PDB file of C-alpha atoms in Angstrom:
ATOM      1  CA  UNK A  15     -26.028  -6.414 -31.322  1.00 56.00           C
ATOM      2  CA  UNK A  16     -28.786  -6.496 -28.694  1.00 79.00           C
ATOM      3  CA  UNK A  17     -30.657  -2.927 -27.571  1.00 85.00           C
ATOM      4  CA  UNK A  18     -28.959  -3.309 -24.048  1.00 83.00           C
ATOM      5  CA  UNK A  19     -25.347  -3.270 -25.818  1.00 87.00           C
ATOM      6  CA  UNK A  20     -26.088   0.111 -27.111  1.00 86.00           C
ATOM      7  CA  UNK A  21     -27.278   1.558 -23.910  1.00 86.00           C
ATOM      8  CA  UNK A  22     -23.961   0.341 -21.640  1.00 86.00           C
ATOM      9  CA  UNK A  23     -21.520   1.721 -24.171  1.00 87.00           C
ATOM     10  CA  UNK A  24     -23.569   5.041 -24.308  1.00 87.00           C
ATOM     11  CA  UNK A  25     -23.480   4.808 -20.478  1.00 85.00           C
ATOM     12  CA  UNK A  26     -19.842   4.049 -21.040  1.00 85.00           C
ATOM     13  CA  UNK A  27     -19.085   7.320 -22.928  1.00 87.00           C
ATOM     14  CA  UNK A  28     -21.564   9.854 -21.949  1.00 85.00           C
ATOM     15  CA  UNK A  29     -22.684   8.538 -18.659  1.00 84.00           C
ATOM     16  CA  UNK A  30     -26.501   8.556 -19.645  1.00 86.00           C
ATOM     17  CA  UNK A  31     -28.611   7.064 -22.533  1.00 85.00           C
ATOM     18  CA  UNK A  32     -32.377   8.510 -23.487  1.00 86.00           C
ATOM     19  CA  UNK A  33     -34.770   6.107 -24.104  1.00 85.00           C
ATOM     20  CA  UNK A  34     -37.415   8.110 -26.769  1.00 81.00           C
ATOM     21  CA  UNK A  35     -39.923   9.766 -24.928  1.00 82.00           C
ATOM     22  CA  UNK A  36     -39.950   7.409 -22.067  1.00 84.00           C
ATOM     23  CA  UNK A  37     -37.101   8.595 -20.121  1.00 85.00           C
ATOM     24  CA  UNK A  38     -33.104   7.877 -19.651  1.00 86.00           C
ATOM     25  CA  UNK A  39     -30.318   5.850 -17.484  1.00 84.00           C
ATOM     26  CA  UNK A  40     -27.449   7.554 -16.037  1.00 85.00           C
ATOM     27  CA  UNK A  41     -24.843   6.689 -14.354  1.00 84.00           C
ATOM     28  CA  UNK A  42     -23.996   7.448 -10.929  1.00 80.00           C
ATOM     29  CA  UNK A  43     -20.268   7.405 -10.807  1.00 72.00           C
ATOM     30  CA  UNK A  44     -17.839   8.601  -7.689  1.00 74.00           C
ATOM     31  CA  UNK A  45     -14.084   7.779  -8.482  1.00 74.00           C
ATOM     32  CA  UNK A  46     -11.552   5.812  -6.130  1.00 73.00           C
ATOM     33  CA  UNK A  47     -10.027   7.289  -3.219  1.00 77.00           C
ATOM     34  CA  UNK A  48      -7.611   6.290  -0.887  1.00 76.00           C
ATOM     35  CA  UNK A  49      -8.596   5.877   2.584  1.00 73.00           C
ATOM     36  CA  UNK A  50      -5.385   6.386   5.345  1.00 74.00           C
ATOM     37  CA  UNK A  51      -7.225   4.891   8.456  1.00 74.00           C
ATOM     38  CA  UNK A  52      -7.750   1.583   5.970  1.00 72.00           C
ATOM     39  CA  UNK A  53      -4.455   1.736   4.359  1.00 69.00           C
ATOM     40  CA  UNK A  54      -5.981   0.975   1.300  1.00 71.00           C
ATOM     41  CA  UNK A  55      -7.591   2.628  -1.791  1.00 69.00           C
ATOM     42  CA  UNK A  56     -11.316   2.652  -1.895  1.00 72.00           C
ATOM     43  CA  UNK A  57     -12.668   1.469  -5.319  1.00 72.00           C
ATOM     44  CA  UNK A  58     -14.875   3.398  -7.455  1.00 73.00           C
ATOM     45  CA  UNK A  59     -18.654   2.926  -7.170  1.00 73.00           C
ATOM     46  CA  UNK A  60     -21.379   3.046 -10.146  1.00 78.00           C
ATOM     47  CA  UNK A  61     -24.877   2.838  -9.701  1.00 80.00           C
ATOM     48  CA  UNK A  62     -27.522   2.956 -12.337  1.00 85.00           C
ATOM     49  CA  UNK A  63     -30.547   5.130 -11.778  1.00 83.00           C
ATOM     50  CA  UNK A  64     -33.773   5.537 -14.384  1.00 85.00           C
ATOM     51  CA  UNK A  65     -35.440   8.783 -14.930  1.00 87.00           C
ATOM     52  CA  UNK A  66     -38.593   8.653 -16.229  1.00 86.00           C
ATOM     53  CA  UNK A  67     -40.547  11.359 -18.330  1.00 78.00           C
ATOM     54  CA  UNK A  68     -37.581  13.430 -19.642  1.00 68.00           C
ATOM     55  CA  UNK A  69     -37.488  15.681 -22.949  1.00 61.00           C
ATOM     56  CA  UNK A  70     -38.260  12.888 -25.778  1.00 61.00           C
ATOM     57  CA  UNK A  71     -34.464  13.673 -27.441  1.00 68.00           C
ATOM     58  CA  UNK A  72     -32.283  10.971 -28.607  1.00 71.00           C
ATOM     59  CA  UNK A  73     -29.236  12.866 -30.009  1.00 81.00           C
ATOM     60  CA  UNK A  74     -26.467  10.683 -27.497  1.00 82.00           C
ATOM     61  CA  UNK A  75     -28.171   7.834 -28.425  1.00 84.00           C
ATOM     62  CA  UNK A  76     -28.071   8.391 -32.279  1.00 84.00           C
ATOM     63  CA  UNK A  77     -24.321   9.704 -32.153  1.00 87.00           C
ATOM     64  CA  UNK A  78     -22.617   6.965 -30.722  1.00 87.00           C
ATOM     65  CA  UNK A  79     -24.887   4.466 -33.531  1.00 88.00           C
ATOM     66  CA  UNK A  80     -23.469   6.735 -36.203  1.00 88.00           C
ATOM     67  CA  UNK A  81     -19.810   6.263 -34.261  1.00 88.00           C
ATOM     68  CA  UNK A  82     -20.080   2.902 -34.147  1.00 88.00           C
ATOM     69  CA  UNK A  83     -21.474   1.763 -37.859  1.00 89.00           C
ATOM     70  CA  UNK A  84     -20.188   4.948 -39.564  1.00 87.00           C
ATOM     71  CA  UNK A  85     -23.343   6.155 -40.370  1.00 89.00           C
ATOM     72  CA  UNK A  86     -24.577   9.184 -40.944  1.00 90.00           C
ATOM     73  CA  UNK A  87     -26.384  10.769 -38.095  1.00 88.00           C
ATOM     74  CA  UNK A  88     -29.754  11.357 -40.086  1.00 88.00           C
ATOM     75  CA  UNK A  89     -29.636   7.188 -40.749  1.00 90.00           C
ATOM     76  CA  UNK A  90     -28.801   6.397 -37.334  1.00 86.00           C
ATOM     77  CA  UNK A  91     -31.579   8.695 -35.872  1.00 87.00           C
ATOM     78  CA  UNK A  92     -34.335   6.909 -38.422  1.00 89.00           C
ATOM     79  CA  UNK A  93     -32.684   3.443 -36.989  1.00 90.00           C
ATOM     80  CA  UNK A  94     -34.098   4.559 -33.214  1.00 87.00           C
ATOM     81  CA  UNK A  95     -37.046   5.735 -34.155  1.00 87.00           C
ATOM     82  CA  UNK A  96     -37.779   2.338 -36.034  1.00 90.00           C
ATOM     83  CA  UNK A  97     -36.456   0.400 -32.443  1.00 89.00           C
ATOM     84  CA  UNK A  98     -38.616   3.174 -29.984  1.00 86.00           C
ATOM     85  CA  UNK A  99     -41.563   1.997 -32.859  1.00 90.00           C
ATOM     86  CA  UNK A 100     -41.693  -1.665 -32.063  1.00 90.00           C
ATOM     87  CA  UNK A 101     -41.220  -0.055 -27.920  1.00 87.00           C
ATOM     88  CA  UNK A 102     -44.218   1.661 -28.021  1.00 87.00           C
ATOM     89  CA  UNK A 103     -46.194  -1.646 -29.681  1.00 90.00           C
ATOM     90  CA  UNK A 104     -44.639  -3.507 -27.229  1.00 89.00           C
ATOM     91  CA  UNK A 105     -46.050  -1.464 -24.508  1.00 85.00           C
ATOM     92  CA  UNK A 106     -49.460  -0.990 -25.756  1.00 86.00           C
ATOM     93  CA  UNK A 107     -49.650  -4.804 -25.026  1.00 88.00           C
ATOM     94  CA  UNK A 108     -49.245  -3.800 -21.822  1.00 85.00           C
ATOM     95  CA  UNK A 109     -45.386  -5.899 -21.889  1.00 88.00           C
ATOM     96  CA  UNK A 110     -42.343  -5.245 -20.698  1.00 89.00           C
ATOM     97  CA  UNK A 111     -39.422  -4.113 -22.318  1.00 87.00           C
ATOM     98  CA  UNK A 112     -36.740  -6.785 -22.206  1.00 88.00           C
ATOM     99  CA  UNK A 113     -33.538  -5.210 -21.722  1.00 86.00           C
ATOM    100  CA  UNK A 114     -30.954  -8.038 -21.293  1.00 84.00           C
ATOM    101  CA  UNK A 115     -28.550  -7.931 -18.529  1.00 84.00           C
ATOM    102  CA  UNK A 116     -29.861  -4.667 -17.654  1.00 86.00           C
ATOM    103  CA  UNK A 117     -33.728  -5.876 -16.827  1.00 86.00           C
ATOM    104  CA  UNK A 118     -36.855  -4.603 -18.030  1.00 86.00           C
ATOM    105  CA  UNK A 119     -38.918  -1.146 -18.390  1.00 87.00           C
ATOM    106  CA  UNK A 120     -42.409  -2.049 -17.336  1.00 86.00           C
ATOM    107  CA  UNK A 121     -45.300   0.581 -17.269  1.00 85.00           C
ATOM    108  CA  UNK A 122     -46.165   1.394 -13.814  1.00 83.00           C
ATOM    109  CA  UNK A 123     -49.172   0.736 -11.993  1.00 80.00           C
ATOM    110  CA  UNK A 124     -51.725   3.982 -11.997  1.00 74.00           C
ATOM    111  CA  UNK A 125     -49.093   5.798 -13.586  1.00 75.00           C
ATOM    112  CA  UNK A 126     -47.986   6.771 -17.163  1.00 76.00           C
ATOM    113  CA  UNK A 127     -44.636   6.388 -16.919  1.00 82.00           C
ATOM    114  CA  UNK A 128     -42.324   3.600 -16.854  1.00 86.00           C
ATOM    115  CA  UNK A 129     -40.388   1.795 -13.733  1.00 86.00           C
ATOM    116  CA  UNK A 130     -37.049  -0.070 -14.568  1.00 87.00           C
ATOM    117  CA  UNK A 131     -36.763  -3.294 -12.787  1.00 87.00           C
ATOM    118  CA  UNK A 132     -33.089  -4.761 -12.598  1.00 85.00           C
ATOM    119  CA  UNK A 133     -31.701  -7.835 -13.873  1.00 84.00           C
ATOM    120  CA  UNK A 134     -30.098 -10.342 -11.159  1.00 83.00           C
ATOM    121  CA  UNK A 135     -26.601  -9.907 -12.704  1.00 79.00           C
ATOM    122  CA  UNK A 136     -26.722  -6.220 -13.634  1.00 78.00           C
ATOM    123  CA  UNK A 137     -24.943  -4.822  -9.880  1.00 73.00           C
ATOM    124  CA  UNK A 138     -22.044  -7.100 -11.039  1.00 73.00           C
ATOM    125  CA  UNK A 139     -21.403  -5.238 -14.159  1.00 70.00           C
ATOM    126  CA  UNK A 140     -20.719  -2.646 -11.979  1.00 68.00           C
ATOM    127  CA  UNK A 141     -18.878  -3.526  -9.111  1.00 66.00           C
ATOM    128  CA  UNK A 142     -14.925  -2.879  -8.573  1.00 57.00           C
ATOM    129  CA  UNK A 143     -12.058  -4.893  -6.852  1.00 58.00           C
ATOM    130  CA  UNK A 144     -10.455  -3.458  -3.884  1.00 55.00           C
ATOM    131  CA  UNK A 145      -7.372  -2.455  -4.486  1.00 53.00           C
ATOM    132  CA  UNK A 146      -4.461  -3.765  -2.077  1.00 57.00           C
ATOM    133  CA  UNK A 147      -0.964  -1.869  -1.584  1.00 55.00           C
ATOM    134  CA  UNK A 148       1.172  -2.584   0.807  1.00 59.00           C
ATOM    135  CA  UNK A 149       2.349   0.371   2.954  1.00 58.00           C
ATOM    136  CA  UNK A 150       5.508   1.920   2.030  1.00 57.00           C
ATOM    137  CA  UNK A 151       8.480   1.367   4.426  1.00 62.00           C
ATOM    138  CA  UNK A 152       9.510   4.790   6.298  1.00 58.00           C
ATOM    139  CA  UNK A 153      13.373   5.621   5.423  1.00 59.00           C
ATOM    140  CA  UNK A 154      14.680   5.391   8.212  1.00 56.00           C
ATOM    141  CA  UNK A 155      18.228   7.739   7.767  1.00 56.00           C
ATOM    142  CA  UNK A 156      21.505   6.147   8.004  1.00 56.00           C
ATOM    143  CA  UNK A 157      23.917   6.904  11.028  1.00 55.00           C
ATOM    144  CA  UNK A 158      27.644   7.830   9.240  1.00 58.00           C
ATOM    145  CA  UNK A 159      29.903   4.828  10.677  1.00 57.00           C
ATOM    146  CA  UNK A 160      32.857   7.415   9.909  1.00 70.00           C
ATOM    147  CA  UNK A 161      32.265   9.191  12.786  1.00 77.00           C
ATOM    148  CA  UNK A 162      32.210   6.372  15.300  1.00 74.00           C
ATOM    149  CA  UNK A 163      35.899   4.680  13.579  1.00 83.00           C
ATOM    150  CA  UNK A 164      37.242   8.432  14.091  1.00 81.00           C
ATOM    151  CA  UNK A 165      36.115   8.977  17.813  1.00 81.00           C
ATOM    152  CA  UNK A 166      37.085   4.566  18.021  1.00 84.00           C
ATOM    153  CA  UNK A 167      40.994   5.764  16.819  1.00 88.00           C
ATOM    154  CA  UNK A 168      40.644   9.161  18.701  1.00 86.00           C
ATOM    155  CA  UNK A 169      40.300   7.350  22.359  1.00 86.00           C
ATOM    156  CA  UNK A 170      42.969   4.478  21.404  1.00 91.00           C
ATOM    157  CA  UNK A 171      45.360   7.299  20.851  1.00 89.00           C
ATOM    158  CA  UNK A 172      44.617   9.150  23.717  1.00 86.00           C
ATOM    159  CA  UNK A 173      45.079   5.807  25.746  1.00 88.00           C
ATOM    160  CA  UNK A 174      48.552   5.286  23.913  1.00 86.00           C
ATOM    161  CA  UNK A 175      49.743   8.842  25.224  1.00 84.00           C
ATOM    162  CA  UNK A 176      48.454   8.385  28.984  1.00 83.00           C
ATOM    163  CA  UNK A 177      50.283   4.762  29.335  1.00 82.00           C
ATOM    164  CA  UNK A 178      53.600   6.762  27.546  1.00 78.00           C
ATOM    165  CA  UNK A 179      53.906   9.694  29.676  1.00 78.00           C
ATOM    166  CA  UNK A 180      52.540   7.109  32.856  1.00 76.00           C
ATOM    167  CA  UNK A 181      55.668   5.112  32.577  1.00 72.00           C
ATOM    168  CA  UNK A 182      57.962   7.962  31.668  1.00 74.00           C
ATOM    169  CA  UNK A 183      57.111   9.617  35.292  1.00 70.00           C
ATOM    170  CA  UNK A 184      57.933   6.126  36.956  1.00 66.00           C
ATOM    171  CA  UNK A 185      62.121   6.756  38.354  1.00 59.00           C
ATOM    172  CA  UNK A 186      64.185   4.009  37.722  1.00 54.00           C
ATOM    173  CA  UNK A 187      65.932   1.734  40.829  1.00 54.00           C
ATOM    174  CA  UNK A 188      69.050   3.786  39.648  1.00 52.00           C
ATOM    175  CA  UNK A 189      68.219   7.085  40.340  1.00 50.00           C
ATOM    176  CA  UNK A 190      65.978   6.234  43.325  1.00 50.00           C
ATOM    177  CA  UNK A 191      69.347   4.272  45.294  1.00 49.00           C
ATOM    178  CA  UNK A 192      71.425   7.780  44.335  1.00 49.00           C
ATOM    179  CA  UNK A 193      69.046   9.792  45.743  1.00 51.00           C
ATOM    180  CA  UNK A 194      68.858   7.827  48.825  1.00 46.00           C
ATOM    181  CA  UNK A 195      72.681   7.974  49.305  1.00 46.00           C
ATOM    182  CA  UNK A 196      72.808  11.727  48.745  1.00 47.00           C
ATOM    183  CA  UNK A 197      70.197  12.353  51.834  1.00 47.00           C
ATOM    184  CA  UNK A 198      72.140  10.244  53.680  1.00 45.00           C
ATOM    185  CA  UNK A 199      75.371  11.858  53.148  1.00 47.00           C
ATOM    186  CA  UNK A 200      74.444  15.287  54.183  1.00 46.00           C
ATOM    187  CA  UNK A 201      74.323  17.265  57.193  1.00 46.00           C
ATOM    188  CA  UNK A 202      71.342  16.679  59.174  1.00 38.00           C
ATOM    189  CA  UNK A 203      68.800  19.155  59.950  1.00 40.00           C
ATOM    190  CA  UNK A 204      66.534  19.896  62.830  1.00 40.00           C
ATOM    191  CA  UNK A 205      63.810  18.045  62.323  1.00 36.00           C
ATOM    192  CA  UNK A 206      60.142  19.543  63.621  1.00 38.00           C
ATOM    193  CA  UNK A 207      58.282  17.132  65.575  1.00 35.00           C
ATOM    194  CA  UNK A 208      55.858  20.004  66.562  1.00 37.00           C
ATOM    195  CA  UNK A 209      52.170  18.371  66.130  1.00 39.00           C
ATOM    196  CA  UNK A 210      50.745  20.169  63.043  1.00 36.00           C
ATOM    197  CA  UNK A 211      47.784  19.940  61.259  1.00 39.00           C
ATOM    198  CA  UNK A 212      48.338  18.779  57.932  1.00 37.00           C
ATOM    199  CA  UNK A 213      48.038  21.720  55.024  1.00 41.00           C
ATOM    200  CA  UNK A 214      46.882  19.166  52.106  1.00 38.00           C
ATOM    201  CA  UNK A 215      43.450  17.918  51.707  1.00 38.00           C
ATOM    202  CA  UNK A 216      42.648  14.778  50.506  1.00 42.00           C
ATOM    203  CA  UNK A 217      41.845  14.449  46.963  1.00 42.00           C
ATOM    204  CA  UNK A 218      38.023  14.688  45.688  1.00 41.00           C
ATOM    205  CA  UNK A 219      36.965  10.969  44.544  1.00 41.00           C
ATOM    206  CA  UNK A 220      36.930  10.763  40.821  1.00 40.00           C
ATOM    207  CA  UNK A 221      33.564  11.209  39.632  1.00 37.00           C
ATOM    208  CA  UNK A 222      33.179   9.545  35.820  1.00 38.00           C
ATOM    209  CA  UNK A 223      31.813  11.971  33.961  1.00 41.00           C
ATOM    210  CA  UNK A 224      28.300  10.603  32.637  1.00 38.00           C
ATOM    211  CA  UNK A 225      27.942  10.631  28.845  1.00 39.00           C
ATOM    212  CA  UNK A 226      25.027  12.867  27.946  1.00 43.00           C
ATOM    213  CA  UNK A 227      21.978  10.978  27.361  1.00 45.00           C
ATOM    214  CA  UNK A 228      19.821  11.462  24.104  1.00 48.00           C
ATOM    215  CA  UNK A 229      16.841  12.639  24.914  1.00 59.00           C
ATOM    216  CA  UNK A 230      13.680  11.358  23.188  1.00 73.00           C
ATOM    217  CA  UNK A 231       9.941  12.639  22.544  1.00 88.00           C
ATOM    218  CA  UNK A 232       7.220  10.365  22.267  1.00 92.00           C
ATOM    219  CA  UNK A 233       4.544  10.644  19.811  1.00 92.00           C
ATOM    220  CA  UNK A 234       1.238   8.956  21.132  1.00 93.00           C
ATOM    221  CA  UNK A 235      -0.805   6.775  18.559  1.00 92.00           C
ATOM    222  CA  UNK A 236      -3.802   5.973  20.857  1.00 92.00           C
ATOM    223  CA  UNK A 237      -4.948   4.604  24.230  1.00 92.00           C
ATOM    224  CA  UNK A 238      -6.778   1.162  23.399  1.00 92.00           C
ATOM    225  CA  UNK A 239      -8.387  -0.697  26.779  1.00 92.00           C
ATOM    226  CA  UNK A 240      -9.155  -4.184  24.198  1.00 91.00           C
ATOM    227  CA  UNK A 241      -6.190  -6.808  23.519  1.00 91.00           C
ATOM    228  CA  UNK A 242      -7.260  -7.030  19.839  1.00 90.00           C
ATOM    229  CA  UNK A 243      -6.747  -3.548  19.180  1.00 91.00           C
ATOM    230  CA  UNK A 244      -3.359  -3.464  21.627  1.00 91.00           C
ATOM    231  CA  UNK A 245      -1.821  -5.953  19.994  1.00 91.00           C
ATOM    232  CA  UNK A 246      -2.865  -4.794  16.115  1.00 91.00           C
ATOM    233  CA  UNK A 247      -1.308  -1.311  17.215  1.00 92.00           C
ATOM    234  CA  UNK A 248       1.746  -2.782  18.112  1.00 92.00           C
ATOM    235  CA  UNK A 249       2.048  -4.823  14.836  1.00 91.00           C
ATOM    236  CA  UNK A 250       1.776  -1.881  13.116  1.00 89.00           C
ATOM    237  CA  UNK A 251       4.476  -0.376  14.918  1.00 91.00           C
ATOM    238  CA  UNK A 252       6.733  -2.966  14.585  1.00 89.00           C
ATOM    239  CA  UNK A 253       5.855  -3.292  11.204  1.00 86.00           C
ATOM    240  CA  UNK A 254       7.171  -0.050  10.467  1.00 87.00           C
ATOM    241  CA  UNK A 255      10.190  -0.559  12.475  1.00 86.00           C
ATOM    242  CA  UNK A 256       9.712   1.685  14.949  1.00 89.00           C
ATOM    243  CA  UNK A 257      10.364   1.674  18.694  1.00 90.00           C
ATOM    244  CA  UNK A 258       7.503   0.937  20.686  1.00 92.00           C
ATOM    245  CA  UNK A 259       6.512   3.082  23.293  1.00 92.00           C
ATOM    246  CA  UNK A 260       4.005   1.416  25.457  1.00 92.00           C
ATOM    247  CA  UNK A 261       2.355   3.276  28.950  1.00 91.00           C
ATOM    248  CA  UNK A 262       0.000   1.155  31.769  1.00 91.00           C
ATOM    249  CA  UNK A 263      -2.958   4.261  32.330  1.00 90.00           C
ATOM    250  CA  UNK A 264      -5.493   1.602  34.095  1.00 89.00           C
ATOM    251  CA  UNK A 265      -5.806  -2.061  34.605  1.00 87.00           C
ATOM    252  CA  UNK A 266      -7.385  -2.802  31.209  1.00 88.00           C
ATOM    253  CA  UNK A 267      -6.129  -0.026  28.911  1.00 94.00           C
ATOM    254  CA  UNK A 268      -2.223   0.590  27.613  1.00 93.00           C
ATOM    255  CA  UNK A 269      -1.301   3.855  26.159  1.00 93.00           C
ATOM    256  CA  UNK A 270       0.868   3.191  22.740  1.00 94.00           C
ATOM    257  CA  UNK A 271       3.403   5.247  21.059  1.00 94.00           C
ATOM    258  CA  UNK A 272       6.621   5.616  19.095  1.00 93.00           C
ATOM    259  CA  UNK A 273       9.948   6.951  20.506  1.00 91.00           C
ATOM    260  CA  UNK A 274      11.653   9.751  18.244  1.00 89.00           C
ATOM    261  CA  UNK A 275      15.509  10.323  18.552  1.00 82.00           C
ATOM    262  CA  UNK A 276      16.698  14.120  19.259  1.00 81.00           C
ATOM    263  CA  UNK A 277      18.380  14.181  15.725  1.00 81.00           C
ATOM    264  CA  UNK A 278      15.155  12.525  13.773  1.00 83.00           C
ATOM    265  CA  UNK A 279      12.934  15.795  12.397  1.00 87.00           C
ATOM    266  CA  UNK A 280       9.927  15.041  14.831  1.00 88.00           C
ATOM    267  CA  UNK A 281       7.690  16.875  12.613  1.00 89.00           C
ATOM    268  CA  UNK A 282       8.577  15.048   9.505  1.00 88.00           C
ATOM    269  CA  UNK A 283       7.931  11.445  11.706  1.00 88.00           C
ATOM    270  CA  UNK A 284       5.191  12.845  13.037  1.00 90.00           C
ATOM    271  CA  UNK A 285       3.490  12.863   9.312  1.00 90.00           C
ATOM    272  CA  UNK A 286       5.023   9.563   8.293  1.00 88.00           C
ATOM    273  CA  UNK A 287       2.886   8.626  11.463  1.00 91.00           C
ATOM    274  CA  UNK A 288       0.139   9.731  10.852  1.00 91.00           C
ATOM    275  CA  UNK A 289      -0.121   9.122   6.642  1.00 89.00           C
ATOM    276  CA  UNK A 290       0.796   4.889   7.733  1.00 88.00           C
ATOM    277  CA  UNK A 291      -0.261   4.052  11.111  1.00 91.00           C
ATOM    278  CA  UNK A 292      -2.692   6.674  13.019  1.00 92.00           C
ATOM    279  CA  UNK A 293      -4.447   9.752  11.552  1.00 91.00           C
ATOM    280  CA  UNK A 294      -5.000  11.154  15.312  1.00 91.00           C
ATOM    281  CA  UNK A 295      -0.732  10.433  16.441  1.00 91.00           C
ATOM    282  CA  UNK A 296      -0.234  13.630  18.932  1.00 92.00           C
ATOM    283  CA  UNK A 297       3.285  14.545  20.515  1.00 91.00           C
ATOM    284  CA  UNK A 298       3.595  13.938  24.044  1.00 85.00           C
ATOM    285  CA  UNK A 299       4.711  17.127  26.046  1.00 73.00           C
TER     286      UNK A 299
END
C-alpha cells in the first residue's frame, strides 16, 4: 500500500501523522450540530493542516504499521526509517515528495522546512453530506368527544322537560267552558271603573345569555416587510398546523403569529415554537 494510505488511516485514528523530522498532518475536526433557524443538522467539517519542524518522533506512525501487519513495533519503526531514508534522498534532489491523493511536500523557497501543497481531489476526501430531517409534527392534544355527546343529551333532555310541563300548564276547552259558566252564575260584584294606574310592569326583554368566549394569546413569530419572507412564514405555520395570526403594521410589512387556545400550556407551545419555526417567537401582551 502507497505512503499516503498510511498517513489517512493514522489521521483516521489518532487525528495526526509525523512525518520523520520534517513535520506532521493533523486533522482539524469539529463534529455535526444541529442548527434550529435551518431546521437541519450541520455536517461535520475536517480540514487538513501541515506543521512543519516538529520533534523528529514517529511512535503513531510506527504503531498503527505494527497494528496493521502485526509486527512488532521495533520492525515497524526500522520500516519508517528505511521510507523517511529514500525522503531525505528524494529531497536532496531538490524533488518533491509525491504523496498521492494527498499532494506533495516540497522544500520551501529560502527556508529549511517543507510546505505541503494539496492534491485537486484531496478537499473531497473530506467533505460531508448535509443531513436532511424533516421537522417533527407538534401533537396537537385531542379534545374528549365524551364531553360534547353528554352536554348534546344534557340540552335534548332539558328541551323534553320544558315542552312536558309547557303543555301540561295549557287548560283544556273543558275546564275553560266550566269556569266560564261558574262566573256567570254568581252574584255580581261592584265593579271599579276608577282610572288606576296599573301595579305590574312589563316584563324585561329576554336577553340570550352569550356563551363565554375562549380567549386566546398570540405568540408573535416576526414582522417581515418582503413577500418572500411573508409568505415562507406562513408556510411554516401552516405546515405545522397552526392558526395563523397575521397583523397589517404598515403598507409593506405584516406582523405574523400563532393563536394559542386558553386550555393549550402557552409555555409549552411557546417552545415547540420556537425549537420548529422561530428562535425569537415572543408572547403578545
Amino acid at each position: 500500500m502507497g505512503f499516503s494510505a498510511y498517513i489517512l488511516e493514522c489521521l483516521k485514528r489518532y487525528g495526526k501523522a509525523e512525518i520523520g523530522t520534517w513535520g506532521s498532518f493533523i486533522l482539524d475536526y469539529s463534529p455535526a450540530s444541529w442548527s434550529v433557524s435551518r431546521q437541519s443538522f450541520e455536517p461535520p467539517r475536517a480540514s487538513l493542516q501541515w506543521v512543519p519542524g516538529n520533534p523528529g518522533n514517529f511512535h503513531t506512525m510506527a504503531s498503527l504499521v505494527s497494528k496493521l501487519h502485526e509486527v512488532d513495533l521495533q520492525e515497524a519503526s526500522r520500516f519508517l526509517e528505511s521510507v523517511f531514508l529514500k525522503f531525505q534522498t528524494t529531497l536532496a534532489r531538490q524533488l518533491p515528495l509525491e504523496l498521492g491523493v494527498l499532494g506533495q511536500l516540497k522544500p520551501a523557497q529560502g527556508s529549511d522546512s517543507l510546505e505541503f501543497l494539496k492534491g485537486p481531489h484531496l478537499d473531497a476526501l473530506f467533505e460531508f453530506a448535509p443531513l436532511q430531517l424533516p421537522p417533527l409534527t407538534v401533537q396537537v392534544p385531542e379534545k374528549n368527544p365524551r364531553i360534547w355527546i353528554w352536554l348534546a343529551i344534557a340540552l335534548i333532555t332539558l328541551t323534553l322537560a320544558g315542552l312536558f310541563f309547557y303543555f301540561l300548564s295549557i287548560p283544556s276547552p273543558e275546564i275553560s267552558a266550566t269556569q266560564a259558566t261558574s262566573r256567570s252564575t254568581g252574584p255580581l260584584k261592584e265593579v271599579n271603573i276608577a282610572p288606576h294606574q296599573a301595579d305590574t310592569v312589563p316584563p324585561e326583554e329576554e336577553v340570550a345569555e352569550a356563551s363565554p368566549l375562549i380567549q386566546e394569546r398570540i405568540i408573535i413569530t416576526g414582522t417581515f416587510c418582503r413577500e418572500g419572507n411573508i409568505r415562507q412564514m406562513k408556510e411554516k405555520i401552516q405546515y405545522m398546523q397552526y392558526r395563523l395570526y397575521e397583523e397589517k403594521v404598515s403598507e409593506d410589512c405584516v406582523r405574523l403569529g400563532i393563536y394559542v387556545y386558553e386550555e393549550e400550556d402557552l409555555e409549552l407551545t411557546l417552545k415547540d415554537i420556537r425549537m420548529y419555526i422561530e428562535p425569537t417567537a415572543w408572547v403578545l401582551n
